[in-house]
mmCIF file of C-alpha atoms and ligand atoms in Angstrom:
data_model
loop_
_atom_site.group_PDB
_atom_site.id
_atom_site.type_symbol
_atom_site.label_atom_id
_atom_site.label_comp_id
_atom_site.label_asym_id
_atom_site.label_seq_id
_atom_site.Cartn_x
_atom_site.Cartn_y
_atom_site.Cartn_z
ATOM 1 C CA MET A 1 -20.712 -0.614 -10.023
ATOM 2 C CA THR A 2 -20.758 1.993 -7.255
ATOM 3 C CA THR A 3 -17.594 3.914 -6.517
ATOM 4 C CA THR A 4 -16.518 4.883 -3.025
ATOM 5 C CA ASP A 5 -16.514 8.540 -1.989
ATOM 6 C CA TRP A 6 -13.354 8.346 0.123
ATOM 7 C CA GLU A 7 -13.387 11.994 1.114
ATOM 8 C CA ALA A 8 -16.951 11.641 2.450
ATOM 9 C CA ARG A 9 -15.823 8.691 4.544
ATOM 10 C CA TYR A 10 -13.031 10.723 6.129
ATOM 11 C CA GLN A 11 -15.386 13.639 6.729
ATOM 12 C CA SER A 12 -18.014 11.461 8.413
ATOM 13 C CA GLY A 13 -15.425 9.493 10.395
ATOM 14 C CA ASP A 14 -16.482 6.203 8.730
ATOM 15 C CA MET A 15 -12.934 4.782 8.678
ATOM 16 C CA PRO A 16 -12.822 1.223 10.028
ATOM 17 C CA TRP A 17 -9.347 0.788 8.466
ATOM 18 C CA GLU A 18 -7.926 3.492 10.749
ATOM 19 C CA LYS A 19 -6.195 1.618 13.579
ATOM 20 C CA GLY A 20 -4.242 4.457 15.168
ATOM 21 C CA GLU A 21 -0.893 2.879 14.284
ATOM 22 C CA GLY A 22 0.991 1.521 11.297
ATOM 23 C CA SER A 23 0.819 -2.054 10.112
ATOM 24 C CA PRO A 24 2.459 -4.499 12.576
ATOM 25 C CA GLY A 25 3.689 -6.532 9.601
ATOM 26 C CA LEU A 26 5.551 -3.551 8.190
ATOM 27 C CA ALA A 27 7.082 -2.716 11.592
ATOM 28 C CA ASP A 28 8.416 -6.286 11.860
ATOM 29 C CA PHE A 29 9.671 -6.303 8.269
ATOM 30 C CA LEU A 30 11.754 -3.160 8.759
ATOM 31 C CA ARG A 31 12.973 -4.075 12.260
ATOM 32 C CA ASP A 32 14.226 -7.443 10.983
ATOM 33 C CA ARG A 33 16.095 -6.000 7.977
ATOM 34 C CA PRO A 34 18.269 -3.157 9.288
ATOM 35 C CA ASP A 35 20.678 -3.569 6.346
ATOM 36 C CA LEU A 36 18.194 -2.813 3.557
ATOM 37 C CA PRO A 37 19.533 0.069 1.423
ATOM 38 C CA ARG A 38 17.580 3.209 2.313
ATOM 39 C CA GLY A 39 15.640 4.860 -0.511
ATOM 40 C CA SER A 40 12.410 6.426 -1.665
ATOM 41 C CA VAL A 41 9.042 4.815 -0.926
ATOM 42 C CA LEU A 42 5.641 5.512 -2.433
ATOM 43 C CA VAL A 43 2.715 4.686 -0.144
ATOM 44 C CA PRO A 44 -0.378 4.871 -2.386
ATOM 45 C CA GLY A 45 -3.677 5.118 -0.514
ATOM 46 C CA CYS A 46 -1.663 6.285 2.493
ATOM 47 C CA GLY A 47 -4.674 7.307 4.594
ATOM 48 C CA THR A 48 -3.614 9.245 7.677
ATOM 49 C CA GLY A 49 0.024 8.313 7.113
ATOM 50 C CA HIS A 50 0.833 5.722 9.791
ATOM 51 C CA ASP A 51 2.781 3.448 7.441
ATOM 52 C CA ALA A 52 4.628 6.312 5.760
ATOM 53 C CA ARG A 53 5.769 7.425 9.218
ATOM 54 C CA THR A 54 6.971 3.878 9.984
ATOM 55 C CA TRP A 55 9.151 3.999 6.846
ATOM 56 C CA ALA A 56 10.430 7.449 7.848
ATOM 57 C CA ARG A 57 11.381 6.263 11.362
ATOM 58 C CA HIS A 58 13.563 3.633 9.690
ATOM 59 C CA GLY A 59 15.436 6.170 7.570
ATOM 60 C CA PHE A 60 13.558 5.807 4.276
ATOM 61 C CA THR A 61 12.117 8.762 2.344
ATOM 62 C CA PRO A 62 8.403 8.125 2.010
ATOM 63 C CA THR A 63 5.807 9.931 -0.092
ATOM 64 C CA GLY A 64 2.183 9.268 0.752
ATOM 65 C CA LEU A 65 -0.368 9.638 -2.047
ATOM 66 C CA ASP A 66 -4.112 9.649 -1.434
ATOM 67 C CA ILE A 67 -7.219 10.618 -3.336
ATOM 68 C CA ALA A 68 -8.928 12.080 -0.245
ATOM 69 C CA PRO A 69 -7.915 15.648 0.719
ATOM 70 C CA SER A 70 -8.764 15.036 4.394
ATOM 71 C CA ALA A 71 -6.396 12.047 4.526
ATOM 72 C CA ILE A 72 -3.571 14.191 3.146
ATOM 73 C CA ARG A 73 -4.307 17.010 5.596
ATOM 74 C CA ILE A 74 -4.356 14.681 8.631
ATOM 75 C CA ALA A 75 -1.239 12.795 7.466
ATOM 76 C CA THR A 76 0.662 16.045 6.917
ATOM 77 C CA GLU A 77 -0.329 17.475 10.303
ATOM 78 C CA ARG A 78 0.532 14.323 12.270
ATOM 79 C CA THR A 79 3.865 13.935 10.515
ATOM 80 C CA ALA A 80 4.843 17.551 11.165
ATOM 81 C CA ALA A 81 3.850 17.139 14.819
ATOM 82 C CA GLU A 82 6.289 14.214 15.092
ATOM 83 C CA GLY A 83 9.012 16.015 13.144
ATOM 84 C CA LEU A 84 9.365 13.131 10.684
ATOM 85 C CA ASN A 85 10.663 13.297 7.125
ATOM 86 C CA ALA A 86 7.693 12.144 5.023
ATOM 87 C CA SER A 87 5.735 14.089 2.439
ATOM 88 C CA PHE A 88 2.138 13.676 1.359
ATOM 89 C CA ARG A 89 0.235 14.727 -1.706
ATOM 90 C CA LEU A 90 -3.186 14.468 -3.220
ATOM 91 C CA GLY A 91 -3.419 12.222 -6.263
ATOM 92 C CA ASP A 92 -4.944 9.239 -8.015
ATOM 93 C CA PHE A 93 -2.503 6.329 -7.984
ATOM 94 C CA LEU A 94 -4.398 4.498 -10.717
ATOM 95 C CA ARG A 95 -4.790 7.260 -13.268
ATOM 96 C CA GLU A 96 -1.961 9.772 -12.885
ATOM 97 C CA PRO A 97 1.337 9.603 -14.739
ATOM 98 C CA ALA A 98 4.154 8.795 -12.330
ATOM 99 C CA SER A 99 5.762 12.027 -11.141
ATOM 100 C CA GLU A 100 8.903 10.052 -10.274
ATOM 101 C CA ARG A 101 9.967 6.420 -10.020
ATOM 102 C CA PHE A 102 10.406 5.057 -6.523
ATOM 103 C CA ASP A 103 12.721 2.433 -5.002
ATOM 104 C CA TRP A 104 9.757 0.926 -3.147
ATOM 105 C CA VAL A 105 5.976 0.891 -3.493
ATOM 106 C CA PHE A 106 4.231 -0.186 -0.301
ATOM 107 C CA GLU A 107 0.682 -1.540 -0.416
ATOM 108 C CA HIS A 108 -1.602 -1.743 2.606
ATOM 109 C CA THR A 109 -5.362 -2.109 2.054
ATOM 110 C CA LEU A 110 -5.502 -0.174 -1.192
ATOM 111 C CA PHE A 111 -5.710 -3.196 -3.511
ATOM 112 C CA CYS A 112 -8.727 -4.511 -1.572
ATOM 113 C CA ALA A 113 -10.299 -1.039 -1.432
ATOM 114 C CA ILE A 114 -10.440 -0.243 -5.148
ATOM 115 C CA GLN A 115 -13.085 -1.632 -7.466
ATOM 116 C CA PRO A 116 -12.067 -5.143 -8.583
ATOM 117 C CA ALA A 117 -12.538 -3.950 -12.186
ATOM 118 C CA ASP A 118 -9.576 -1.615 -11.595
ATOM 119 C CA ARG A 119 -7.141 -4.345 -10.552
ATOM 120 C CA ASP A 120 -5.374 -4.522 -13.925
ATOM 121 C CA LEU A 121 -4.931 -0.770 -13.707
ATOM 122 C CA TYR A 122 -3.525 -1.228 -10.196
ATOM 123 C CA ALA A 123 -0.869 -3.725 -11.375
ATOM 124 C CA GLU A 124 0.085 -1.378 -14.250
ATOM 125 C CA SER A 125 0.300 1.505 -11.774
ATOM 126 C CA VAL A 126 2.690 -0.283 -9.407
ATOM 127 C CA HIS A 127 4.887 -1.003 -12.434
ATOM 128 C CA ARG A 128 4.690 2.614 -13.629
ATOM 129 C CA TRP A 129 5.617 4.174 -10.254
ATOM 130 C CA LEU A 130 8.512 1.779 -9.500
ATOM 131 C CA ARG A 131 11.991 1.966 -10.971
ATOM 132 C CA PRO A 132 13.170 -1.206 -12.746
ATOM 133 C CA GLY A 133 14.513 -3.532 -10.046
ATOM 134 C CA GLY A 134 12.479 -1.659 -7.411
ATOM 135 C CA ASN A 135 10.584 -3.415 -4.637
ATOM 136 C CA PHE A 136 6.834 -3.849 -4.298
ATOM 137 C CA LEU A 137 5.971 -4.750 -0.707
ATOM 138 C CA ALA A 138 2.315 -5.593 -0.194
ATOM 139 C CA ILE A 139 0.147 -6.398 2.797
ATOM 140 C CA HIS A 140 -3.050 -7.831 1.367
ATOM 141 C CA TYR A 141 -6.254 -8.324 3.296
ATOM 142 C CA MET A 142 -7.288 -11.861 2.357
ATOM 143 C CA ILE A 143 -11.025 -11.903 2.824
ATOM 144 C CA ARG A 144 -13.664 -13.530 0.659
ATOM 145 C CA ASP A 145 -16.222 -10.679 0.543
ATOM 146 C CA VAL A 146 -17.591 -9.693 -2.826
ATOM 147 C CA GLU A 147 -19.517 -6.697 -1.502
ATOM 148 C CA GLY A 148 -16.826 -4.180 -0.662
ATOM 149 C CA PRO A 149 -14.804 -2.264 0.030
ATOM 150 C CA PRO A 150 -12.909 -4.203 1.186
ATOM 151 C CA PHE A 151 -13.257 -6.664 -1.683
ATOM 152 C CA GLY A 152 -11.896 -10.177 -1.381
ATOM 153 C CA CYS A 153 -9.026 -11.771 -3.235
ATOM 154 C CA THR A 154 -7.031 -14.995 -3.230
ATOM 155 C CA GLN A 155 -3.320 -15.742 -3.308
ATOM 156 C CA GLU A 156 -3.803 -17.356 -6.731
ATOM 157 C CA GLU A 157 -5.284 -14.138 -8.122
ATOM 158 C CA LEU A 158 -2.439 -12.050 -6.709
ATOM 159 C CA ILE A 159 0.200 -14.289 -8.247
ATOM 160 C CA GLU A 160 -1.587 -14.274 -11.615
ATOM 161 C CA ARG A 161 -1.915 -10.484 -11.631
ATOM 162 C CA PHE A 162 1.637 -9.610 -10.676
ATOM 163 C CA LYS A 163 3.895 -12.428 -11.892
ATOM 164 C CA SER A 164 4.466 -11.158 -15.433
ATOM 165 C CA ARG A 165 5.812 -7.771 -14.300
ATOM 166 C CA PHE A 166 7.283 -8.715 -10.923
ATOM 167 C CA GLU A 167 9.577 -11.423 -9.622
ATOM 168 C CA TRP A 168 8.485 -13.127 -6.376
ATOM 169 C CA VAL A 169 10.966 -12.546 -3.517
ATOM 170 C CA ALA A 170 9.044 -13.891 -0.499
ATOM 171 C CA GLY A 171 5.565 -14.309 0.923
ATOM 172 C CA TRP A 172 4.337 -14.914 4.492
ATOM 173 C CA VAL A 173 1.476 -14.338 6.940
ATOM 174 C CA PRO A 174 2.527 -11.317 9.022
ATOM 175 C CA ARG A 175 1.692 -10.183 12.534
ATOM 176 C CA SER A 176 -1.503 -8.145 12.218
ATOM 177 C CA TYR A 177 -3.897 -5.901 14.083
ATOM 178 C CA PRO A 178 -5.967 -8.128 16.441
ATOM 179 C CA ASN A 179 -9.081 -8.130 14.232
ATOM 180 C CA ARG A 180 -7.050 -9.105 11.137
ATOM 181 C CA ALA A 181 -4.896 -11.848 12.679
ATOM 182 C CA GLY A 182 -4.326 -14.616 10.132
ATOM 183 C CA LEU A 183 -6.189 -12.677 7.430
ATOM 184 C CA GLU A 184 -3.252 -10.827 5.884
ATOM 185 C CA LEU A 185 -0.697 -11.966 3.350
ATOM 186 C CA MET A 186 2.547 -10.100 2.927
ATOM 187 C CA ILE A 187 4.267 -10.432 -0.450
ATOM 188 C CA TRP A 188 7.606 -8.958 -1.470
ATOM 189 C CA TRP A 189 8.070 -8.609 -5.231
ATOM 190 C CA ARG A 190 10.820 -7.076 -7.343
ATOM 191 C CA ARG A 191 9.969 -5.202 -10.546
ATOM 192 C CA ARG A 192 11.359 -6.891 -13.624
ATOM 193 C CA ALA A 193 13.722 -4.788 -15.678
ATOM 194 C CA GLU A 194 11.652 -4.416 -18.864
HETATM 195 C C1 SAM B 1 -8.981 1.264 3.165
HETATM 196 S S1 SAM B 1 -8.165 2.828 3.164
HETATM 197 C C2 SAM B 1 -6.526 2.364 3.720
HETATM 198 C C3 SAM B 1 -5.697 3.522 4.208
HETATM 199 C C4 SAM B 1 -4.302 3.136 4.703
HETATM 200 N N1 SAM B 1 -3.520 2.447 3.700
HETATM 201 C C5 SAM B 1 -4.403 2.287 5.943
HETATM 202 O O1 SAM B 1 -4.221 1.072 5.827
HETATM 203 O O2 SAM B 1 -4.693 2.847 7.006
HETATM 204 C C6 SAM B 1 -7.917 3.103 1.414
HETATM 205 C C7 SAM B 1 -7.281 4.448 1.127
HETATM 206 O O3 SAM B 1 -7.004 4.533 -0.262
HETATM 207 C C8 SAM B 1 -7.375 5.817 -0.744
HETATM 208 N N2 SAM B 1 -7.619 5.655 -2.197
HETATM 209 C C9 SAM B 1 -8.655 5.020 -2.798
HETATM 210 N N3 SAM B 1 -8.499 5.038 -4.123
HETATM 211 C C10 SAM B 1 -7.330 5.702 -4.376
HETATM 212 C C11 SAM B 1 -6.629 6.047 -5.567
HETATM 213 N N4 SAM B 1 -7.096 5.704 -6.787
HETATM 214 N N5 SAM B 1 -5.473 6.729 -5.457
HETATM 215 C C12 SAM B 1 -4.985 7.082 -4.237
HETATM 216 N N6 SAM B 1 -5.620 6.786 -3.076
HETATM 217 C C13 SAM B 1 -6.774 6.099 -3.139
HETATM 218 C C14 SAM B 1 -8.576 6.201 0.105
HETATM 219 O O4 SAM B 1 -8.829 7.586 0.151
HETATM 220 C C15 SAM B 1 -8.161 5.632 1.467
HETATM 221 O O5 SAM B 1 -7.407 6.562 2.199
#
């Protein structure tokens, strides 16, 4: 198993996931639900912070977490330049104790980016960082590739991995970036109380 050197990818500019804007599916989700209670949001694997800034524009309090120092630096600079209320910090979502428990955890191309062998750890981590009753909103990249990142997954695998700790709220195919149209699956889960 080879692990990805994420910092090296930022430093060399090898970032095909970087689309210059936040996820269209997230923008639609928040636009269509103006009455959601505002709260704290963890964006693990936040990259350069586009999605965290989308949450901030809608009145939430996002924290972006990323393992790559360059991602955190760029995210912090861009957010300050826009005067938005989002914070960013360096950290390993899979292996760190939760510094606080959030109302929301938002996933966007982190699950498909980690080693598939770490997927149990990922599900445990979402549970650890969310308060009981908190929301896990995920935008999964539904490709078949086995040589990643990104690594493929299926809807069946996602349901199997998350259903014991999370209650299904809704799932749909969102609006996507042009080169991902029809390839994303958005799932809204709620953390079970235990
Ligand atoms: C494919 S990129 C997606 C970035 C961003 N979510 C986006 O969609 O633009 C995956 C990101 O996850 C970060 N990452 C990988 N493993 C991580 C971990 N264990 N903890 C926190 N961040 C991680 C990488 O540095 C990278 O920024």
